[in-house]
Tab-separated table of C-alpha atoms in Angstrom:
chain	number	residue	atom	x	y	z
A	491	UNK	CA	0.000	0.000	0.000
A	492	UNK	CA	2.455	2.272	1.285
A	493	UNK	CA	4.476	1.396	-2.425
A	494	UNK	CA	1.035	2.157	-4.380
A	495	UNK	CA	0.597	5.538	-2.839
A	496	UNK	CA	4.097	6.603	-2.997
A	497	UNK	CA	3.947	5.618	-6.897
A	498	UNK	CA	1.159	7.471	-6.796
A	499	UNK	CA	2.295	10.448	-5.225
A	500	UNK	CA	5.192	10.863	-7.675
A	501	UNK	CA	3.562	10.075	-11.181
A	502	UNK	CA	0.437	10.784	-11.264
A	503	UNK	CA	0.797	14.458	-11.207
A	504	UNK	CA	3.338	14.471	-13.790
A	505	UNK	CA	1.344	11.443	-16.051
A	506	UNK	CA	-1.772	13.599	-15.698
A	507	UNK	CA	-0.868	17.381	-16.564
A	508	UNK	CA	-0.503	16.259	-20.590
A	509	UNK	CA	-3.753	14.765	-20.990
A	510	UNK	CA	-5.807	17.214	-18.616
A	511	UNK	CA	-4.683	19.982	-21.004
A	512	UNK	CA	-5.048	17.680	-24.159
A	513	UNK	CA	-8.664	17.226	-23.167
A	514	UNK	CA	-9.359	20.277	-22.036
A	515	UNK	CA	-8.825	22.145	-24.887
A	516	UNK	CA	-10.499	19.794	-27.240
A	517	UNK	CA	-13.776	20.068	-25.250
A	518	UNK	CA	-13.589	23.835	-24.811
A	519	UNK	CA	-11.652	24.687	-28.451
A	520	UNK	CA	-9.740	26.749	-26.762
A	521	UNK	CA	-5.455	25.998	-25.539
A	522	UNK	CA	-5.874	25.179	-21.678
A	523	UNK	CA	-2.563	25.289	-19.838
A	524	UNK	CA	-1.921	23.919	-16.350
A	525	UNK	CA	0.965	25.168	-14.177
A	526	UNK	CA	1.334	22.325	-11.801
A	527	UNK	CA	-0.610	19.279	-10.832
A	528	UNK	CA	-0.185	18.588	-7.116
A	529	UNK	CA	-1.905	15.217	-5.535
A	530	UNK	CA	-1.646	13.375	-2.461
A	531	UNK	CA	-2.653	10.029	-2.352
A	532	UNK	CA	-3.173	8.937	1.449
A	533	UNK	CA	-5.421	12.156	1.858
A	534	UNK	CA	-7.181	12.168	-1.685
A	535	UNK	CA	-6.037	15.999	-1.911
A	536	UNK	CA	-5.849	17.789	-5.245
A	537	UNK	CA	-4.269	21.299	-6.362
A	538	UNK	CA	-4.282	22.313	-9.545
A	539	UNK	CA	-1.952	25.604	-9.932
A	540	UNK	CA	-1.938	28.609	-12.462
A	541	UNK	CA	-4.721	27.155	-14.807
A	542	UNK	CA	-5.271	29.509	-17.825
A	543	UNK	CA	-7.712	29.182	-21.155
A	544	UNK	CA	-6.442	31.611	-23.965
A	545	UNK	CA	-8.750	33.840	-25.527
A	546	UNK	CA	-10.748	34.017	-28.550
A	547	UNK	CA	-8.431	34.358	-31.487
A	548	UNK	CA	-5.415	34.165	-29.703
A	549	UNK	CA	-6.102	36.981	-27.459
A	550	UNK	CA	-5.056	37.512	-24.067
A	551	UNK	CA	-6.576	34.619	-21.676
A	552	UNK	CA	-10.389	34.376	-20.978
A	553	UNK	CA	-10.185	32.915	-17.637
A	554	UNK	CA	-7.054	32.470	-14.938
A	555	UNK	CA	-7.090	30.338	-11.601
A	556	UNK	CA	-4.297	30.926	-9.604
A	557	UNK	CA	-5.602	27.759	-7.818
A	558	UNK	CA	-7.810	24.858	-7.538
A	559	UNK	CA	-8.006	22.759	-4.624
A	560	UNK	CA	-10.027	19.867	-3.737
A	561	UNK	CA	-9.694	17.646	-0.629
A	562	UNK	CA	-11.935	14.257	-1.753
A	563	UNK	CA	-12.959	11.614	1.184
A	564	UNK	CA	-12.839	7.692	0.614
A	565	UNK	CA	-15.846	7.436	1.143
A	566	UNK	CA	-16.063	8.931	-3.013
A	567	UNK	CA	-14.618	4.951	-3.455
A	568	UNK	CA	-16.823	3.542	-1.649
A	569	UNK	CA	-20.016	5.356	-2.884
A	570	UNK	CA	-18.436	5.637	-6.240
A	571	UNK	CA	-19.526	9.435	-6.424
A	572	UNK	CA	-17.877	11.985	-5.567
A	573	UNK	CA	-17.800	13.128	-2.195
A	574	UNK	CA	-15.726	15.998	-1.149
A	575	UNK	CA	-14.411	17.550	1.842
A	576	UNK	CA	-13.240	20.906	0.565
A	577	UNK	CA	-13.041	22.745	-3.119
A	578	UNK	CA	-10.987	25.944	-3.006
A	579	UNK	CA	-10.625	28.359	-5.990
A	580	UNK	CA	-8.028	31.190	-5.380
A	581	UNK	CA	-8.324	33.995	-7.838
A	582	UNK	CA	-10.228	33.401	-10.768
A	583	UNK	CA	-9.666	36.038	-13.495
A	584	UNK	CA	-12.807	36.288	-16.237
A	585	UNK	CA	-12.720	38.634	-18.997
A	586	UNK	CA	-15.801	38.939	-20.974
A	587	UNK	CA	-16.373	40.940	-24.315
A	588	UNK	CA	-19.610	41.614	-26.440
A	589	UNK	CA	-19.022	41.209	-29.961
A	590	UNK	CA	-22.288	42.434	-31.142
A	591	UNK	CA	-25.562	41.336	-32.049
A	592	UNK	CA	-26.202	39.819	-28.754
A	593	UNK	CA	-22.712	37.663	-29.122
A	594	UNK	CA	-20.114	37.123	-26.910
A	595	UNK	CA	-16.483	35.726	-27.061
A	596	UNK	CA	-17.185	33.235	-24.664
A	597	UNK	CA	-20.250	32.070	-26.841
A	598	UNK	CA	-17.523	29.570	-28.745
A	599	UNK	CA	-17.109	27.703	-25.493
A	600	UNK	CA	-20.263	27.824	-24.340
A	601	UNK	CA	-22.097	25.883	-27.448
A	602	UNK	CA	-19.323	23.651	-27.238
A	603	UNK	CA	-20.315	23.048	-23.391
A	604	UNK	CA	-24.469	22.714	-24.419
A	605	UNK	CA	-24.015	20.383	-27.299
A	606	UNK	CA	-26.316	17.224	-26.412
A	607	UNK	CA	-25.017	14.111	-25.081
A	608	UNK	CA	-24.481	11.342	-27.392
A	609	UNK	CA	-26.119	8.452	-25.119
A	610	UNK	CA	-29.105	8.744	-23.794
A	611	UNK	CA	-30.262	11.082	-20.977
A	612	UNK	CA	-29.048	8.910	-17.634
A	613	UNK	CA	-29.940	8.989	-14.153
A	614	UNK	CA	-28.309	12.916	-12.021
A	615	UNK	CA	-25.274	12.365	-11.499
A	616	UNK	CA	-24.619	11.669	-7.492
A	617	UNK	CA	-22.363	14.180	-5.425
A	618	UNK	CA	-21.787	15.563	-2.121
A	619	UNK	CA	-19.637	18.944	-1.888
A	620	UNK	CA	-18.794	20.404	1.286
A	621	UNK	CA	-17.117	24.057	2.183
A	622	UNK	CA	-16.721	25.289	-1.227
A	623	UNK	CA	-15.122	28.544	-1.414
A	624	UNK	CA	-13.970	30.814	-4.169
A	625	UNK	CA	-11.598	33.703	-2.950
A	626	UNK	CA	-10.216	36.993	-4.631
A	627	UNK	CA	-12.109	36.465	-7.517
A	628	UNK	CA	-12.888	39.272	-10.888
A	629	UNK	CA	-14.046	39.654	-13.762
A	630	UNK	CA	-13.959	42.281	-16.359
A	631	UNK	CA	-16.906	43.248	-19.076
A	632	UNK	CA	-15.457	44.811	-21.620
A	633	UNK	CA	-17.875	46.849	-23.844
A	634	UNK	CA	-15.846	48.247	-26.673
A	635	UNK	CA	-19.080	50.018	-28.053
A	636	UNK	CA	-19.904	52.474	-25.339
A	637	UNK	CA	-15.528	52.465	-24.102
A	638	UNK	CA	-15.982	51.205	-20.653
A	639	UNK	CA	-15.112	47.944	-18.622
A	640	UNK	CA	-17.189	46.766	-15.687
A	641	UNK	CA	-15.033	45.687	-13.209
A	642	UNK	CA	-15.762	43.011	-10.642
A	643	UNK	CA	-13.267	42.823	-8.016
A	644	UNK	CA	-12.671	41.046	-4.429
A	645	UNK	CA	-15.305	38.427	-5.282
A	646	UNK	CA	-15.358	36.107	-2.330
A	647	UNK	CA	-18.316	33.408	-2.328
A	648	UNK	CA	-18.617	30.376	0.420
A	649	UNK	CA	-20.814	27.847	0.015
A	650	UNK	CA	-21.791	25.164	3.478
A	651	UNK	CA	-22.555	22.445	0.968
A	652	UNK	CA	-24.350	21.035	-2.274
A	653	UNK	CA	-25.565	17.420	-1.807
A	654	UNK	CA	-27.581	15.266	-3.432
A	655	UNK	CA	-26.148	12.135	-1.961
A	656	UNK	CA	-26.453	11.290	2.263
A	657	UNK	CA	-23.274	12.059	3.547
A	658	UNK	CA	-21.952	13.637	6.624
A	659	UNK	CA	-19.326	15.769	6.595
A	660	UNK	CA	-18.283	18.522	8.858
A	661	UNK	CA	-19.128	21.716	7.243
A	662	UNK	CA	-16.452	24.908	8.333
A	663	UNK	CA	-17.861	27.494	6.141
A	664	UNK	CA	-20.446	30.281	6.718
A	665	UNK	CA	-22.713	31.526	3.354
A	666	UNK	CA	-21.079	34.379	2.134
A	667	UNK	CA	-21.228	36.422	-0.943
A	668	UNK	CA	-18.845	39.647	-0.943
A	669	UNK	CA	-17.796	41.744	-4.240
A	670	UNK	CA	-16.517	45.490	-5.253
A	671	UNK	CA	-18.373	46.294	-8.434
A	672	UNK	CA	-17.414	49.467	-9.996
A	673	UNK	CA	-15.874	50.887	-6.883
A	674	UNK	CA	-19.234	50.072	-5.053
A	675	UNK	CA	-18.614	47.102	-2.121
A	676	UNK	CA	-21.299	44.518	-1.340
A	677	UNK	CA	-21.200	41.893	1.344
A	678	UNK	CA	-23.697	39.639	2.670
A	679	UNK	CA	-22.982	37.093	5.044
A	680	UNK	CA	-25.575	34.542	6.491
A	681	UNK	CA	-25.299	31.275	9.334
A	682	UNK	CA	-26.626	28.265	8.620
């Protein structure tokens, strides 16, 4: 065991970067690049580091992650869904454009995203996510038309839990949904 998980430990990471990014891009039709693919076996923890899918048309990137982070339980083998202790996402980056006529530059990945599935329609998938929390997140809306950019900044959004399967795990997050939109701050905060 203690062979399996140090195997583990070493290759996976470097075995899965290529053919995350490989598949990746051919879903979205866009390059996807990953930084560094972190993963510890005897804990089922994931990071994913400096994730990045370029822009339409080779412009500058559509969306950054500094940082993806997922801490997954056993009991995801045992129920054979996922089940997951903690996601983190550290500083997303989104940059939106309108092209006109009620298009979008993100509209490419989008179809590519709503395009029906090939089999036929199967039972919800099962899950159970627990303290999901996106930090230091923005986004800029770019409107070349009227020469301004909205700017989203500080976006910090937590999450207790979304479950569909019966699992108990313990949750360490308050709901929380703080932002800076145009110089104007917003934060809401609730217990649960």
């Amino acid at each position: 065991l203690i062979v399996i998980w140090l195997v583990s430990w070493l290759a996976i990471a470097h075995l899965a970067k290529g053919p995350l990014e490989r598949i990746a891009s051919e879903q979205l039709g866009r390059p996807v690049t990953v930084g560094a693919i972190e993963f510890t076996p005897w804990t089922l923890e994931l990071t994913l580091r400096d994730i990045a899918i370029g822009g339409a048309q080779g412009g500058p990137p559509q969306l950054q992650i500094a940082r993806i982070y997922a801490d997954a339980e056993l009991q995801s083998l045992v129920r054979l869904a996922p089940v997951v202790d903690a996601v983190e996402v550290d500083a997303p980056q989104l940059r939106v454009a309108p092209l006109g006529a009620g298009r979008y530059d993100v509209d490419d990945i989008l179809a590519r995203l709503q395009q029906p599935p090939a089999a036929a329609p199967a039972d919800p998938q099962r899950f159970a996510l627990y303290n999901l929390v996106l930090k230091g997140g923005s986004v800029d809306y770019t409107d070349a038309d009227v020469k301004r950019t909205h700017a989203l900044r500080e976006l910090n959004l937590a999450i207790p839990f979304l479950s569909n399967l019966n699992a108990h795990r313990d949750v360490q997050v308050q709901p929380q949904l703080a932002f800076v939109l145009n110089g104007s701050r917003f934060d809401t905060a609730a217990q649960g």
